[in-house]
Amino acid sequence: MDDIVLEIKNLSKSFAKNKVLNGISLSIKKGSVMGLMGENGAGKSTMMKCLFGIYAKDEGQIVLNGKPVDFKNPKEALENGVAMVHQELNQCLDRTVMDNLFLGRYPTRLGVVDEQKMFKESAALFASLNMNVNPHTVMRTMSVSQRQMVEIAKAVSYNAKIIVLDEPTSSLTEPEVLKLFSIVRDLKEKGVSFVYISHKMDEVFQVCDEISVLRDGSMVLSTPTKDTDMDKLISAMVGRSLDKRFPDVDNTPGRDYLEIRNLSTKYEPRLENISFTVRKGEIFGLYGLVGAGRSELLESIFGIRTIASGEIILDKKNLRFYSSKDAMSYNFAMVTEERKLNGMFGKATIEFNTTITNLDSYKTAGLLSDRKLHDAANREIKRMHTKCVSADELITSLSGGNQQKVIIGKWMEREPDIFLMDEPTRGIDVGAKYEIYQLIIQMAKDGKTIIVVSSEMPEILGITNRIAVMSNHRLAGIVDTKTTDQEALLRLSAKYL
């Protein structure tokens, strides 16, 4: 067919005895958005890596514009008009925006890099996308959401005809999501096609023309968006229907346990005079727009950021943490937002990542016990339902959601009393999310105190007892989850803007 720009035929891929893709076929039309969904470990990332030449396929054919292709690396794919924006950003953070845009293809003049041309073309690119970005800005000074938008602009700069977006909105604010959708629609009109990988069903129905679902390495559904609904998608993804998106929040918070009193931080972005109290066995939500100070607040409590003034009071005892090690000694644990940057050791195994924060527990006669280490890793694989071949696999061989399960399992091994969770279900499929919600609620019922940050409003309303709303690095208000709604949260999140 003339309007088919990319066709994947009978694609198969195995790792050892584990068949990850089993005869996958998929067609992408010119100027369309194909939503690609599936549980973590279903094969979405593996299929895209086969397309980009990161993995060599075992069987099958990839046809681009009517011609069979077999890219040997991502550079070859880019040069042929196929680009990908990864969920885990790989950028040179100490270089400028325009350096990152032109990496590997610097324009030169008389043998010298032409920075004037780089700036001019970068500025024109952002103007064409209605993005307000200074090409001279150093990447490290930008938020995750801003860096994600730069990566999307970079894909566009290659004049790509097919762009794969992997969880593109996982770090974006609501206005930025709308901006992304606007860019996608504009590029669609120019004939650009998209593969849109996401776990956010509301978005998939908003922006995708067709939806395909992978389950256990097989294509189980491929249909026009208008011909399906959320229930059918969930059933296709998990192989069963989920009656509701969130379990019953049936924990009973007890006495006041953790108090944050007049907390302010020393360095930018500065938190100002934050005060709240969390009860023992409570699930306490933190909501706010990206950049409101939610992550900074968790990092300050956990000893990662320097506190200028204020108090942290645990069970009526004043504490001051100068490092995360101090916080851990009082049985605090923290899941960070960016797992790849500061949540895991990418070159190490699942076993290493599971046991690294609790090594003293795995010693026999003062020496680390291989058996105890292995038992701990397998215990958390089983508890978290992590999809993997064995605990000896590199953590980077897992899907993003399964990496997150390993990270949560690492902290579960310490049996924390206070669990700080920054976007714990980011990039995780609907079935795995439900399991993590159940885990959070069970921990609260067991008397653990949980503070959870989430950008997803249905999630923060679905799994908490109370919600504190941040606005411009200040506390805008605290609401009871049962008696509040999305409108009230949005109103508070805009209070100090």
Coordinates of C-alpha atoms in Angstrom, one line a residue:
M1 CA 0.0 0.0 0.0
D2 CA 1.3 3.5 -1.0
D3 CA 0.4 5.0 2.4
I4 CA 2.4 2.5 4.5
V5 CA 5.8 4.1 5.4
L6 CA 7.1 1.4 7.8
E7 CA 6.3 -2.3 7.9
I8 CA 7.6 -4.8 10.3
K9 CA 7.0 -8.4 9.2
N10 CA 7.2 -11.6 11.3
L11 CA 9.9 -10.1 13.6
S12 CA 11.3 -12.5 16.2
K13 CA 14.1 -12.1 18.8
S14 CA 15.4 -14.4 21.5
F15 CA 18.0 -14.0 24.3
A16 CA 19.3 -17.4 25.2
K17 CA 16.2 -19.6 25.6
N18 CA 14.0 -16.6 26.3
K19 CA 11.9 -15.7 23.2
V20 CA 11.2 -11.9 23.7
L21 CA 9.5 -11.3 20.3
N22 CA 7.4 -13.9 18.5
G23 CA 6.5 -13.2 14.9
I24 CA 5.5 -9.5 15.3
S25 CA 3.9 -7.7 12.4
L26 CA 3.1 -4.0 12.4
S27 CA 2.3 -1.4 9.8
I28 CA 2.7 2.4 10.2
K29 CA 0.9 4.7 7.9
K30 CA 2.2 8.0 6.6
G31 CA 1.2 11.0 8.7
S32 CA -0.3 8.8 11.5
V33 CA 0.3 8.1 15.2
M34 CA 0.5 4.4 16.2
G35 CA 0.1 3.9 19.9
L36 CA 2.2 1.0 21.2
M37 CA 1.2 -0.5 24.5
G38 CA 1.9 -3.5 26.7
E39 CA 3.1 -4.4 30.1
N40 CA 6.7 -4.0 31.1
G41 CA 8.7 -6.8 29.5
A42 CA 6.1 -7.3 26.8
G43 CA 8.7 -6.6 24.1
K44 CA 8.1 -3.0 23.1
S45 CA 11.6 -1.7 23.7
T46 CA 13.2 -4.9 22.1
M47 CA 11.1 -4.4 19.0
M48 CA 12.3 -0.7 18.7
K49 CA 15.9 -1.7 19.4
C50 CA 15.6 -4.2 16.5
L51 CA 14.3 -1.4 14.3
F52 CA 17.2 0.9 15.3
G53 CA 20.0 -1.7 14.8
I54 CA 20.8 -1.8 18.6
Y55 CA 19.8 -5.5 18.5
A56 CA 20.1 -7.9 15.5
K57 CA 16.8 -9.5 14.8
D58 CA 16.7 -13.4 14.5
E59 CA 13.9 -13.5 11.9
G60 CA 11.6 -11.2 10.0
Q61 CA 11.9 -8.1 7.8
I62 CA 11.7 -4.4 8.2
V63 CA 10.5 -2.4 5.2
L64 CA 10.9 1.4 5.0
N65 CA 9.2 3.2 2.2
G66 CA 8.8 0.0 0.3
K67 CA 12.4 -1.1 0.6
P68 CA 13.8 -3.7 3.0
V69 CA 16.3 -2.2 5.5
D70 CA 18.6 -3.7 8.1
F71 CA 20.1 -0.8 10.2
K72 CA 23.4 -1.7 11.9
N73 CA 23.2 1.1 14.4
P74 CA 21.0 4.1 15.4
K75 CA 23.2 6.5 13.4
E76 CA 22.2 4.6 10.2
A77 CA 18.6 4.7 11.2
L78 CA 18.7 8.5 11.8
E79 CA 20.4 9.1 8.4
N80 CA 17.4 7.2 6.9
G81 CA 14.8 9.4 8.6
V82 CA 14.0 7.2 11.6
A83 CA 14.5 8.9 15.0
M84 CA 13.8 7.9 18.6
V85 CA 13.3 9.9 21.8
H86 CA 14.1 7.6 24.7
Q87 CA 12.4 7.8 28.1
E88 CA 15.8 7.7 29.8
L89 CA 17.6 10.7 28.4
N90 CA 21.2 10.3 27.3
Q91 CA 22.5 13.8 27.1
C92 CA 25.8 15.7 27.7
L93 CA 24.6 17.7 30.7
D94 CA 27.6 19.9 30.9
R95 CA 27.3 21.1 27.3
T96 CA 24.8 23.6 25.9
V97 CA 21.5 22.9 24.2
M98 CA 22.9 23.6 20.8
D99 CA 25.9 21.3 21.4
N100 CA 23.5 18.5 22.2
L101 CA 21.5 19.2 19.1
F102 CA 24.5 19.0 16.8
L103 CA 26.5 16.2 18.5
G104 CA 28.1 14.1 15.8
R105 CA 27.3 16.5 13.0
Y106 CA 28.8 19.9 13.9
P107 CA 28.8 22.4 11.0
T108 CA 32.2 23.7 10.2
R109 CA 33.6 26.8 8.5
L110 CA 37.3 26.8 7.4
G111 CA 37.9 23.7 9.5
V112 CA 36.4 25.3 12.7
V113 CA 33.1 24.5 14.3
D114 CA 30.6 27.2 13.1
E115 CA 28.9 28.2 16.4
Q116 CA 27.1 31.1 14.7
K117 CA 25.4 28.7 12.3
M118 CA 24.6 26.3 15.2
F119 CA 22.9 29.1 17.1
K120 CA 21.0 30.3 14.2
E121 CA 19.7 26.9 13.2
S122 CA 18.9 26.0 16.8
A123 CA 16.9 29.2 17.3
A124 CA 15.0 28.6 14.1
L125 CA 14.2 25.0 15.1
F126 CA 12.8 26.1 18.5
A127 CA 10.8 29.0 16.9
S128 CA 9.3 26.6 14.4
L129 CA 8.1 24.4 17.2
N130 CA 6.9 27.3 19.4
M131 CA 9.4 26.4 22.1
N132 CA 11.0 29.1 24.3
V133 CA 14.5 27.6 24.6
N134 CA 17.9 29.5 24.7
P135 CA 20.4 27.5 22.6
H136 CA 23.2 28.6 24.9
T137 CA 21.6 27.1 28.1
V138 CA 23.7 24.4 29.7
M139 CA 21.6 21.2 29.9
R140 CA 22.3 20.5 33.5
T141 CA 20.5 23.7 34.6
M142 CA 17.3 22.6 32.9
S143 CA 14.5 20.5 34.4
V144 CA 13.9 16.9 33.2
S145 CA 10.8 18.1 31.3
Q146 CA 12.8 20.9 29.5
R147 CA 15.5 18.4 28.5
Q148 CA 12.8 16.0 27.2
M149 CA 11.4 18.8 25.0
V150 CA 15.0 19.5 23.7
E151 CA 15.3 15.8 22.8
I152 CA 12.0 15.9 20.9
A153 CA 13.3 19.0 19.0
K154 CA 16.5 17.1 18.2
A155 CA 14.5 14.3 16.5
V156 CA 12.7 16.8 14.4
S157 CA 16.0 18.5 13.4
Y158 CA 17.0 15.3 11.6
N159 CA 14.0 15.7 9.3
A160 CA 12.8 12.3 10.5
K161 CA 9.9 10.8 8.7
I162 CA 9.3 8.3 11.6
I163 CA 9.7 9.4 15.2
V164 CA 9.4 6.9 18.0
L165 CA 8.4 8.6 21.3
D166 CA 9.1 6.3 24.4
E167 CA 7.0 7.5 27.3
P168 CA 7.4 11.1 26.1
T169 CA 5.2 12.8 28.8
S170 CA 6.5 10.9 31.8
S171 CA 8.3 14.1 33.0
L172 CA 6.1 16.8 31.3
T173 CA 3.8 19.3 33.0
E174 CA 0.2 19.5 31.7
P175 CA 0.9 22.6 29.5
E176 CA 4.0 20.8 28.1
V177 CA 1.9 17.7 27.3
L178 CA -0.5 19.9 25.4
K179 CA 2.5 21.5 23.6
L180 CA 3.8 18.1 22.7
F181 CA 0.5 17.0 21.3
S182 CA 0.4 20.2 19.2
I183 CA 3.8 19.5 17.8
V184 CA 2.8 15.9 17.0
R185 CA -0.3 17.1 15.2
D186 CA 1.6 19.8 13.2
L187 CA 4.2 17.3 12.1
K188 CA 1.5 14.7 11.2
E189 CA 0.1 17.3 8.7
K190 CA 3.6 17.4 7.2
G191 CA 3.6 13.7 6.6
V192 CA 5.7 12.6 9.7
S193 CA 4.6 9.3 11.3
F194 CA 4.9 8.5 15.0
V195 CA 5.2 5.4 17.2
Y196 CA 3.9 6.5 20.5
I197 CA 4.9 4.2 23.4
S198 CA 3.0 5.0 26.6
H199 CA 1.3 3.5 29.6
K200 CA -1.0 6.6 30.0
M201 CA -4.2 5.5 28.3
D202 CA -5.9 8.8 28.4
E203 CA -3.1 10.2 26.3
V204 CA -3.1 7.3 23.8
F205 CA -6.8 7.9 23.1
Q206 CA -6.2 11.7 22.7
V207 CA -3.3 11.5 20.2
C208 CA -3.2 8.1 18.5
D209 CA -4.9 7.1 15.3
E210 CA -4.3 3.4 15.8
I211 CA -3.3 1.3 18.8
S212 CA -1.3 -2.0 19.0
V213 CA -0.8 -4.1 22.1
L214 CA 2.0 -6.5 22.8
R215 CA 1.7 -9.2 25.5
D216 CA 4.5 -11.6 26.3
G217 CA 6.3 -10.9 23.0
S218 CA 3.2 -11.4 20.7
M219 CA 0.9 -8.9 19.1
V220 CA -2.5 -9.4 20.6
L221 CA -4.4 -6.4 19.4
S222 CA -4.0 -3.9 16.5
T223 CA -7.0 -1.6 15.9
P224 CA -8.1 1.9 15.0
T225 CA -8.4 3.9 18.2
K226 CA -12.0 4.7 17.5
D227 CA -12.9 1.0 17.6
T228 CA -11.6 0.2 21.1
D229 CA -11.9 1.5 24.7
M230 CA -9.9 1.5 27.9
D231 CA -11.4 -1.8 29.2
K232 CA -10.5 -3.6 26.0
L233 CA -6.9 -2.3 26.1
I234 CA -6.4 -3.2 29.7
S235 CA -7.8 -6.7 29.1
A236 CA -5.4 -7.1 26.0
M237 CA -2.4 -5.9 28.0
V238 CA -2.7 -8.0 31.1
G239 CA -4.7 -10.9 29.8
R240 CA -7.5 -10.2 32.2
S241 CA -9.9 -7.4 33.0
L242 CA -9.1 -5.0 35.9
D243 CA -12.3 -4.0 37.6
K244 CA -10.8 -0.8 38.9
R245 CA -7.6 1.1 38.5
F246 CA -6.8 1.5 42.2
P247 CA -7.2 -0.9 45.1
D248 CA -9.2 0.1 48.2
V249 CA -7.2 2.5 50.4
D250 CA -8.1 0.7 53.6
N251 CA -5.2 1.6 55.9
T252 CA -5.9 3.4 59.2
P253 CA -3.3 6.1 59.9
G254 CA -2.3 6.3 63.6
R255 CA -0.6 9.0 65.7
D256 CA 1.5 11.9 64.5
Y257 CA 4.9 10.5 63.6
L258 CA 7.0 12.7 61.2
E259 CA 6.9 16.4 61.5
I260 CA 8.5 18.9 59.0
R261 CA 8.6 22.3 60.7
N262 CA 9.5 25.6 58.9
L263 CA 11.9 23.8 56.5
S264 CA 13.8 26.0 54.1
T265 CA 16.7 25.0 51.9
K266 CA 20.1 26.7 51.2
Y267 CA 20.6 26.5 47.5
E268 CA 18.5 27.2 44.4
P269 CA 15.7 26.2 43.9
R270 CA 15.0 27.3 47.5
L271 CA 12.2 25.8 49.4
E272 CA 10.4 28.3 51.7
N273 CA 9.1 27.6 55.2
I274 CA 7.5 24.2 54.6
S275 CA 5.5 22.7 57.5
F276 CA 3.4 19.5 57.7
T277 CA 2.9 16.4 59.9
V278 CA 2.5 12.8 58.6
R279 CA 1.0 10.1 60.7
K280 CA 2.2 6.6 61.3
G281 CA 0.8 4.2 58.7
E282 CA -0.4 7.1 56.5
I283 CA 0.0 7.5 52.7
F284 CA 0.8 11.2 52.3
G285 CA 0.7 12.5 48.7
L286 CA 2.8 15.4 47.3
Y287 CA 1.3 17.1 44.3
G288 CA 2.3 20.1 42.2
L289 CA 3.4 21.1 38.8
V290 CA 6.9 20.0 37.6
G291 CA 9.3 22.5 39.2
A292 CA 7.1 23.2 42.2
G293 CA 9.7 21.7 44.6
R294 CA 8.3 18.3 45.3
S295 CA 11.5 16.4 44.5
E296 CA 13.6 19.0 46.3
L297 CA 11.5 18.5 49.4
L298 CA 12.0 14.7 49.4
E299 CA 15.7 15.2 48.8
S300 CA 15.9 17.6 51.7
I301 CA 14.2 15.2 54.1
F302 CA 16.5 12.4 52.9
G303 CA 19.7 14.4 53.5
I304 CA 20.6 14.9 49.9
R305 CA 20.0 18.7 49.9
T306 CA 21.3 21.1 52.5
I307 CA 18.7 22.5 54.9
A308 CA 19.1 26.2 55.7
S309 CA 16.6 26.3 58.6
G310 CA 13.8 24.3 60.0
E311 CA 13.4 21.0 61.8
I312 CA 12.7 17.3 61.0
I313 CA 11.1 15.7 64.0
L314 CA 10.6 11.9 64.0
D315 CA 8.5 10.5 66.9
K316 CA 9.2 13.7 68.9
K317 CA 12.9 13.5 68.3
N318 CA 14.8 16.3 66.5
L319 CA 16.9 15.0 63.6
R320 CA 19.4 16.6 61.2
F321 CA 20.6 14.5 58.2
Y322 CA 23.8 15.6 56.5
S323 CA 23.7 12.7 54.0
S324 CA 21.4 10.0 52.8
K325 CA 23.4 7.5 55.0
D326 CA 22.2 9.5 58.0
A327 CA 18.6 9.2 56.9
M328 CA 19.0 5.5 56.2
S329 CA 20.3 5.0 59.7
Y330 CA 16.9 6.2 61.0
N331 CA 15.2 3.7 58.6
F332 CA 14.3 6.2 55.9
A333 CA 14.2 5.0 52.3
M334 CA 13.8 6.9 49.0
V335 CA 13.0 6.0 45.4
T336 CA 14.3 8.8 43.2
E337 CA 12.5 10.2 40.1
E338 CA 15.4 9.5 37.6
R339 CA 16.3 5.9 38.2
K340 CA 19.0 5.8 35.5
L341 CA 20.7 8.9 36.9
N342 CA 20.7 8.2 40.6
G343 CA 18.6 5.2 41.4
M344 CA 20.6 2.2 40.1
F345 CA 24.0 0.9 39.1
G346 CA 23.5 0.4 35.3
K347 CA 26.6 -1.8 34.8
A348 CA 25.7 -4.2 37.6
T349 CA 23.4 -7.1 38.0
I350 CA 19.9 -7.3 39.5
E351 CA 21.4 -9.1 42.5
F352 CA 23.9 -6.3 43.1
N353 CA 21.3 -3.5 42.7
T354 CA 18.9 -5.4 45.1
T355 CA 21.5 -5.9 47.9
I356 CA 23.8 -2.9 47.7
T357 CA 21.9 -0.8 50.3
N358 CA 21.7 -3.6 52.9
L359 CA 25.0 -5.5 52.8
D360 CA 25.5 -5.9 56.5
S361 CA 22.4 -8.2 56.5
Y362 CA 24.0 -10.6 54.1
K363 CA 27.1 -11.4 56.1
T364 CA 28.2 -14.7 57.7
A365 CA 31.1 -14.5 60.2
G366 CA 31.9 -11.0 58.9
L367 CA 32.0 -12.0 55.2
L368 CA 29.4 -11.5 52.5
S369 CA 27.5 -14.7 51.9
D370 CA 26.8 -15.5 48.2
R371 CA 23.9 -17.6 49.3
K372 CA 22.3 -14.8 51.3
L373 CA 22.8 -12.3 48.5
H374 CA 21.3 -14.6 46.0
D375 CA 18.3 -15.4 48.3
A376 CA 17.6 -11.7 48.8
A377 CA 17.6 -11.0 45.1
N378 CA 15.3 -13.9 44.3
R379 CA 13.0 -12.9 47.2
E380 CA 12.5 -9.5 45.8
I381 CA 12.1 -10.8 42.2
K382 CA 9.3 -13.0 43.5
R383 CA 7.7 -10.3 45.7
M384 CA 7.8 -7.6 43.0
H385 CA 6.9 -10.0 40.1
T386 CA 10.0 -8.8 38.2
K387 CA 10.2 -10.2 34.6
C388 CA 13.8 -11.5 34.2
V389 CA 15.7 -14.6 33.3
S390 CA 17.8 -14.6 36.5
A391 CA 19.2 -12.4 39.3
D392 CA 22.6 -12.5 37.4
E393 CA 21.2 -10.4 34.5
L394 CA 22.4 -6.8 34.1
I395 CA 19.7 -4.4 35.4
T396 CA 20.0 -2.5 32.0
S397 CA 18.7 -5.6 30.2
L398 CA 15.3 -5.1 31.9
S399 CA 12.5 -2.9 30.7
G400 CA 12.2 0.4 32.6
G401 CA 9.3 -0.8 34.7
N402 CA 11.1 -3.9 35.8
Q403 CA 14.2 -1.8 36.7
Q404 CA 11.8 0.2 38.9
K405 CA 10.6 -2.9 40.6
V406 CA 14.3 -3.9 41.4
I407 CA 14.8 -0.4 42.9
I408 CA 11.7 -0.6 45.1
G409 CA 12.7 -4.2 46.1
K410 CA 16.2 -2.9 47.1
W411 CA 14.6 -0.6 49.7
M412 CA 12.0 -3.3 50.7
E413 CA 15.0 -5.4 51.8
R414 CA 15.7 -2.7 54.5
E415 CA 12.2 -2.8 55.8
P416 CA 12.0 1.0 56.1
D417 CA 9.8 2.8 58.6
I418 CA 9.5 5.9 56.3
F419 CA 9.4 5.4 52.6
L420 CA 9.8 8.5 50.3
M421 CA 8.7 7.7 46.8
D422 CA 9.3 10.1 43.9
E423 CA 7.1 9.1 40.9
P424 CA 7.3 5.4 41.8
T425 CA 5.1 4.2 38.9
R426 CA 6.8 6.4 36.2
G427 CA 7.0 4.4 33.0
I428 CA 5.2 1.3 34.5
D429 CA 2.3 -0.5 32.9
V430 CA -1.2 -0.6 34.3
G431 CA -0.9 -4.1 35.7
A432 CA 2.4 -3.4 37.5
K433 CA 1.1 -0.1 38.8
Y434 CA -1.8 -1.9 40.5
E435 CA 0.7 -4.3 42.1
I436 CA 2.8 -1.3 43.4
Y437 CA -0.4 0.4 44.7
Q438 CA -1.2 -2.8 46.6
L439 CA 2.3 -2.9 48.0
I440 CA 2.1 0.8 49.1
I441 CA -1.2 0.2 50.8
Q442 CA -0.1 -3.0 52.5
M443 CA 3.1 -1.2 53.8
A444 CA 0.8 1.5 55.3
K445 CA -1.4 -1.1 56.9
D446 CA 1.8 -2.6 58.4
G447 CA 2.5 0.7 60.1
K448 CA 5.0 2.2 57.5
T449 CA 4.7 5.9 56.8
I450 CA 4.8 6.8 53.1
I451 CA 5.3 10.1 51.3
V452 CA 4.6 9.7 47.6
V453 CA 5.1 12.3 44.8
S454 CA 3.1 11.8 41.6
S455 CA 2.4 14.0 38.6
E456 CA -0.6 11.9 37.7
M457 CA -3.7 13.4 39.3
P458 CA -5.8 10.2 39.2
E459 CA -3.0 8.3 40.9
I460 CA -2.4 10.9 43.7
L461 CA -6.2 10.9 44.3
G462 CA -6.4 7.1 44.1
I463 CA -3.8 5.9 46.6
T464 CA -3.4 8.5 49.3
N465 CA -5.0 9.6 52.6
R466 CA -4.1 13.2 52.4
I467 CA -2.4 15.4 49.8
A468 CA 0.0 18.3 50.3
V469 CA 0.1 20.6 47.2
M470 CA 3.3 22.5 46.3
S471 CA 3.3 25.7 44.4
N472 CA 6.5 27.6 43.4
H473 CA 8.6 25.9 46.2
R474 CA 6.0 26.7 48.9
L475 CA 3.3 24.6 50.5
A476 CA 0.0 25.8 49.1
G477 CA -2.3 23.7 51.2
I478 CA -3.1 20.2 52.5
V479 CA -6.4 18.4 51.6
D480 CA -8.1 15.2 52.7
T481 CA -8.2 12.9 49.6
K482 CA -11.7 11.7 50.2
T483 CA -13.2 15.2 50.2
T484 CA -11.1 16.8 47.4
D485 CA -11.0 16.7 43.6
Q486 CA -8.8 17.5 40.6
E487 CA -10.1 21.1 40.4
A488 CA -9.1 21.8 44.0
L489 CA -5.6 20.4 43.4
L490 CA -5.0 22.5 40.3
R491 CA -6.3 25.6 42.1
L492 CA -3.8 25.1 44.9
S493 CA -0.9 24.2 42.5
A494 CA -1.3 27.6 40.9
K495 CA -1.6 29.6 44.2
Y496 CA 1.9 31.2 44.2
L497 CA 2.5 31.3 40.4

